Short mmCIF file of C-alpha atoms in Angstrom, two decimals:
data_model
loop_
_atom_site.label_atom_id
_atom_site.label_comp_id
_atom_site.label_asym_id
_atom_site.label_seq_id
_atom_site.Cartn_x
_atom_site.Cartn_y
_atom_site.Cartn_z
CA UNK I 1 -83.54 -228.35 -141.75
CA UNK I 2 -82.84 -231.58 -140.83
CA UNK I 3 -81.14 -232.39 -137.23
CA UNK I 4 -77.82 -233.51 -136.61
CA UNK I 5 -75.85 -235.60 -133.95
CA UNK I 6 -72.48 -235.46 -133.44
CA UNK I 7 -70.18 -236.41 -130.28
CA UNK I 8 -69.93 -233.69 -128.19
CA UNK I 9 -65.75 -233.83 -128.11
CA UNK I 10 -63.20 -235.74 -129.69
CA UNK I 11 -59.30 -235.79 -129.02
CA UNK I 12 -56.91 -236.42 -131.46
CA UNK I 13 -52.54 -236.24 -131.76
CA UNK I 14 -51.20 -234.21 -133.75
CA UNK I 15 -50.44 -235.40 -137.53
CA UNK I 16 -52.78 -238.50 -137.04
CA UNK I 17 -55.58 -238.50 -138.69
CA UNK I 18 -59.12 -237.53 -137.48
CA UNK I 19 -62.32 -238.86 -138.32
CA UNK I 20 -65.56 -237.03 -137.19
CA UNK I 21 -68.48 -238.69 -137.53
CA UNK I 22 -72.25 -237.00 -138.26
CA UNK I 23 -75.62 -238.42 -137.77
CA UNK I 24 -78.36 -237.24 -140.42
CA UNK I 25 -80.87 -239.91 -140.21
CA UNK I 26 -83.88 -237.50 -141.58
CA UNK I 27 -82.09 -235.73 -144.45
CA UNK I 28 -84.48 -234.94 -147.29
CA UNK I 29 -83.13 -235.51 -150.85
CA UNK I 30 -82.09 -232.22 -151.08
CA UNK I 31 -80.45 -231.26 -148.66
CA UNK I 32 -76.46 -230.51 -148.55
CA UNK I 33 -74.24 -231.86 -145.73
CA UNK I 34 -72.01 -228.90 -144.85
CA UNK I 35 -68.70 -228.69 -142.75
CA UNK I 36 -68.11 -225.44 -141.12
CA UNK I 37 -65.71 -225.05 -138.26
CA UNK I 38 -64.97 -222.25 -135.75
CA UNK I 39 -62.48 -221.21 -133.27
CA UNK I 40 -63.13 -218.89 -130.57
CA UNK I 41 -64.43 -215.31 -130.85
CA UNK I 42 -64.20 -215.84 -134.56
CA UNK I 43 -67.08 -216.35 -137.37
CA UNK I 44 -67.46 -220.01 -138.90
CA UNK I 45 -65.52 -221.03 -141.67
CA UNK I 46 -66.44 -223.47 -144.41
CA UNK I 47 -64.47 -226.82 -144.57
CA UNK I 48 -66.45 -228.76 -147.08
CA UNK I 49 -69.64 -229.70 -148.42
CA UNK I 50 -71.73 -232.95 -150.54
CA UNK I 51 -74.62 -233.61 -151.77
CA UNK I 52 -74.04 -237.55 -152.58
CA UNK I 53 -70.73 -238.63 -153.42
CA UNK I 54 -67.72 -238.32 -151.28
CA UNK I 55 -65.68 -234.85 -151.87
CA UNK I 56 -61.91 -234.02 -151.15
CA UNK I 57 -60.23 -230.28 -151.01
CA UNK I 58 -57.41 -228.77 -149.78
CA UNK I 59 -58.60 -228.96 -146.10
CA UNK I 60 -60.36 -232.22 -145.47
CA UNK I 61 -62.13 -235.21 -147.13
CA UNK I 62 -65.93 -235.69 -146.80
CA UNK I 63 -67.06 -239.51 -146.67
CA UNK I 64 -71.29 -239.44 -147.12
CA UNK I 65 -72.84 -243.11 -146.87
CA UNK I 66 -74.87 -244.70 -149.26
CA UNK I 67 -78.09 -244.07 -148.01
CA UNK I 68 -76.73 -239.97 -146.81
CA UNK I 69 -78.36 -240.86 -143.22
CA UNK I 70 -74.44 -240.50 -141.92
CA UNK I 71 -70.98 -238.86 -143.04
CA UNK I 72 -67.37 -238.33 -142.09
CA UNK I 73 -65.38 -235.53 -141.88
CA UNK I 74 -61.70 -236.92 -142.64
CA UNK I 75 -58.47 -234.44 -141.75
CA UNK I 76 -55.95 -236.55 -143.05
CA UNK I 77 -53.15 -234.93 -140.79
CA UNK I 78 -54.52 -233.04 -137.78
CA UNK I 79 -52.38 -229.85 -136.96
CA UNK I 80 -52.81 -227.82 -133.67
CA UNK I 81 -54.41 -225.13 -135.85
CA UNK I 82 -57.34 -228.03 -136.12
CA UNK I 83 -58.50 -227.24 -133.02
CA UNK I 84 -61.94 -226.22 -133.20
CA UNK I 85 -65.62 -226.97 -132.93
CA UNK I 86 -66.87 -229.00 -135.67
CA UNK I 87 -70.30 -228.46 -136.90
CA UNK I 88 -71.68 -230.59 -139.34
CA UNK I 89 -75.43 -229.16 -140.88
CA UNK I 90 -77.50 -231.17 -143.54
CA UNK I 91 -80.05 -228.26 -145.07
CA UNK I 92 -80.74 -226.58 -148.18
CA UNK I 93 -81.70 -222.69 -147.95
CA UNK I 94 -80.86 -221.94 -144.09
CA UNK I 95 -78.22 -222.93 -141.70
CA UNK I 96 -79.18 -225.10 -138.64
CA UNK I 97 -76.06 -224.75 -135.95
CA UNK I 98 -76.00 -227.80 -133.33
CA UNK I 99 -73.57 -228.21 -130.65
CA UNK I 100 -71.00 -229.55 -132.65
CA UNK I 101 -68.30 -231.51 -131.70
CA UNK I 102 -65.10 -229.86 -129.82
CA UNK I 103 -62.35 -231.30 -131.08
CA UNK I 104 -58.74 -231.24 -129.24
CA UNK I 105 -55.50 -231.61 -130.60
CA UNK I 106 -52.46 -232.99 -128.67
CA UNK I 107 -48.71 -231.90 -129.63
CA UNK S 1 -62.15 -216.18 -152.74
CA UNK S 2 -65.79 -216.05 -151.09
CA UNK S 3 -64.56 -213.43 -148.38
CA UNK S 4 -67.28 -211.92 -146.09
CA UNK S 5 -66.30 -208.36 -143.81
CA UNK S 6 -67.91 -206.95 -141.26
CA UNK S 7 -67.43 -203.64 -139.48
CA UNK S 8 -66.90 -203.26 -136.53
CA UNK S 9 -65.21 -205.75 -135.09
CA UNK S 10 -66.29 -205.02 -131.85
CA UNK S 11 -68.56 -202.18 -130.15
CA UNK S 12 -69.42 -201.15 -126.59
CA UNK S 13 -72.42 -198.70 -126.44
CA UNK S 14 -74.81 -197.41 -123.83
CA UNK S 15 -78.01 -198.94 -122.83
CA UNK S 16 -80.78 -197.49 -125.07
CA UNK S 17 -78.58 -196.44 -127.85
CA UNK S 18 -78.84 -198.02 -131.63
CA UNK S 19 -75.56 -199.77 -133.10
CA UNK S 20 -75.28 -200.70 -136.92
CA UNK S 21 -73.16 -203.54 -137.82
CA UNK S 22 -71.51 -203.69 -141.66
CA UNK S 23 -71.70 -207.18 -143.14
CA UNK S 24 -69.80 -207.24 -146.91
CA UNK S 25 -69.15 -209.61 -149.53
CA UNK S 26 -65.54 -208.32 -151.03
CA UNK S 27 -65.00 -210.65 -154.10
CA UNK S 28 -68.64 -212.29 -154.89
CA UNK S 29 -72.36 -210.90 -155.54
CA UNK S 30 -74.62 -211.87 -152.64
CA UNK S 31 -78.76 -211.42 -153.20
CA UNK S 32 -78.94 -213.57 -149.88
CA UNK S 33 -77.39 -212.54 -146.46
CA UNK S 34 -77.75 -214.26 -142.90
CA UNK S 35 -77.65 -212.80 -139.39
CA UNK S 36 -76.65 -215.30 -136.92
CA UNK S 37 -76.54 -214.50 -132.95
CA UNK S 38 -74.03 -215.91 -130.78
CA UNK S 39 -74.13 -216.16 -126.97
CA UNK S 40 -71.30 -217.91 -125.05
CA UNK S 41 -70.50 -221.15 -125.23
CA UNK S 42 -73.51 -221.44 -127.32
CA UNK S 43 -73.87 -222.50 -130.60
CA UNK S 44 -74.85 -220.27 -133.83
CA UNK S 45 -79.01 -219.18 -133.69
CA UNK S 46 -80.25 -217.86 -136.91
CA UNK S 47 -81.92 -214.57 -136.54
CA UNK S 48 -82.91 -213.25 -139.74
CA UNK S 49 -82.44 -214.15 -143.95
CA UNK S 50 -81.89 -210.84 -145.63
CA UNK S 51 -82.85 -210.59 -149.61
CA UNK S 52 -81.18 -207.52 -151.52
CA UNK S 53 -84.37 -205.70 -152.41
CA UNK S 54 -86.47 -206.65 -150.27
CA UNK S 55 -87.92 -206.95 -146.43
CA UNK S 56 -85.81 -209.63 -144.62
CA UNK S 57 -87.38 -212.62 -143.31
CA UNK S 58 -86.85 -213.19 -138.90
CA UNK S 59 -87.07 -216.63 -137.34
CA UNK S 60 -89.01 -217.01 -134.81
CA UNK S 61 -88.83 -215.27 -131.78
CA UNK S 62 -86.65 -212.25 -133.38
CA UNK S 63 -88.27 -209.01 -132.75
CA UNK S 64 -88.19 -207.50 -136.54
CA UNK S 65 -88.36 -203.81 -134.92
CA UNK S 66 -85.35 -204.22 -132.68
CA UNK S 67 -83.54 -205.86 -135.19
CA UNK S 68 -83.45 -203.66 -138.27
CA UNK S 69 -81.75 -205.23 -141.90
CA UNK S 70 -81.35 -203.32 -144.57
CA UNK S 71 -79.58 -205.18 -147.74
CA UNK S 72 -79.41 -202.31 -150.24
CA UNK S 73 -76.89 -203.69 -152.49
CA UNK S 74 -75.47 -207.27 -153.71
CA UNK S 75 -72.70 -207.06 -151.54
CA UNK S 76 -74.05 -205.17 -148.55
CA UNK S 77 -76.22 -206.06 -145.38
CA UNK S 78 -76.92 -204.04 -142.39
CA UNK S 79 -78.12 -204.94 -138.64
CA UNK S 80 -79.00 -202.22 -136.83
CA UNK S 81 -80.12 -202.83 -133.07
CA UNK S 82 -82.66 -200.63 -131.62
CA UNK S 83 -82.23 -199.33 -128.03
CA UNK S 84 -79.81 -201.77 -127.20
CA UNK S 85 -79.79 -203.37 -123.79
CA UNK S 86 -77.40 -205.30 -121.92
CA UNK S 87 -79.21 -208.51 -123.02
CA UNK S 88 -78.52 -207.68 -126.58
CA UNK S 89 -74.98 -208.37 -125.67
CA UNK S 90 -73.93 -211.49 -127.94
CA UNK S 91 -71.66 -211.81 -130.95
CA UNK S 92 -73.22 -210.99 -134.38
CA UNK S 93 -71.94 -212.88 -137.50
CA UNK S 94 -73.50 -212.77 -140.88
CA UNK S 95 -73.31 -214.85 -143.71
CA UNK S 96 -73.32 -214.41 -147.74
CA UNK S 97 -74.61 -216.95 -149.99
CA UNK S 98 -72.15 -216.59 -153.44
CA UNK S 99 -74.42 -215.99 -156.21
CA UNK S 100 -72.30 -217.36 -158.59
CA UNK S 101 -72.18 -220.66 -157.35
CA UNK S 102 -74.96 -223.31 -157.26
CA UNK S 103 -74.74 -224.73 -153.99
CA UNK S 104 -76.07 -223.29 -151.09
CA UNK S 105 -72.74 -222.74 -149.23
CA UNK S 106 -72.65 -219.88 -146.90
CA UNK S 107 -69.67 -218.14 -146.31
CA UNK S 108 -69.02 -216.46 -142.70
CA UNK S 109 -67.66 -212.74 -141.48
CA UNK S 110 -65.29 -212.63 -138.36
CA UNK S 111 -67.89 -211.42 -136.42
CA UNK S 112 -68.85 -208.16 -134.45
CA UNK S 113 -68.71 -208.08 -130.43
CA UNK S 114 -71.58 -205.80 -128.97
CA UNK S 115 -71.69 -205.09 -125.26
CA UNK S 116 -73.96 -202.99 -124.06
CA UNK S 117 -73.49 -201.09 -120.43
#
């Protein structure tokens, strides 16, 4: 799998948006870049996932740069329930975990 | 959709002891499973792919005789832990890989507490 970097924590207000960048500089062609998130004492859950071109749901907005070495995770409107480490994983087959990044969320 | 169970939630046992831990997919088919180990404030380590029908594969480092997976069915992986000790205490989540979609997109149970006295 290739390695990730992310910033370790990031603060944002609440119902601003938040923009949380990821370093894949040695992605292989293909490789996914997944967006899972987790709060404590509680399993991982999926935000969003590319391959090449950016992708939008219901939770978030994934931004991947031309050459995939980088990407943004966009929540358009952070809420308290945001509050959670970020872990961003580029991979096909199995799931590499990093730090993450912890992000806080300010009423 | 893509919702992943596991049972128990949490389970305190005495040192030497075996403890199985449930991991289900309830609305999706799932010939791949993952068994991630938590310590805390740690991040997620992998510890073992399990393939429905056959022997699971351990990262390196896992000790494939302590850490027993069974994945009988499509929907259904097991972790058993052999003569637990007190430094098997972590957080166990597993994962399911939806076979009905092409990505590789894991989907992640709540997790299962172990402490072991």
């Amino acid at each position: 799998d290739a390695k990730t970097t992310q910033p370790n924590s990031m603060e944002s207000n609440e119902e601003e948006p938040v923009h949380l960048p990821c370093n894949h500089s040695t992605i292989s062609g293909t490789d996914y870049i997944h967006w899972y998130r987790q709060l404590p004492s509680q399993g991982p859950e999926y935000v969003i996932h590319g391959l090449t071109s950016n992708v939008n749901n219901r939770m978030a907005s994934l931004a991947i740069a031309e050459d995939r070495k980088s990407s943004t995770l966009i929540l358009h409107r952070a809420t308290l329930r945001d509050a959670a480490v970020y872990y961003c994983i580029s991979s096909y087959g199995k799931l590499t975990f990093g730090q993450g990044t912890i992000l806080t969320v300010h009423p | 959709g893509a919702v992943v169970s596991q049972h128990p939630s949490r389970v305190i046992c005495k040192s030497g002891t075996s403890v199985k831990i449930e991991c289900r997919s309830l609305d999706f088919q799932a010939t791949t499973m993952f068994w991630y180990r938590q310590f805390p404030k740690q991040s997620l380590m992998l510890m073992a792919t399990s393939n429905e029908g056959s022997k699971a594969t351990y990262e390196q480092g896992v000790e494939k005789d302590k850490f027993l997976i069974n994945h009988a069915s499509l929907t259904l992986s097991t972790l058993t832990v052999t003569s637990a000790h007190p430094e098997d205490s972590s957080f166990y989540i597993c994962s399911a890989r939806d076979d009905g979609r092409s990505t590789d997109t894991q989907y992640f149970g709540p997790g299962t507490r172990l402490t072991v006295l």
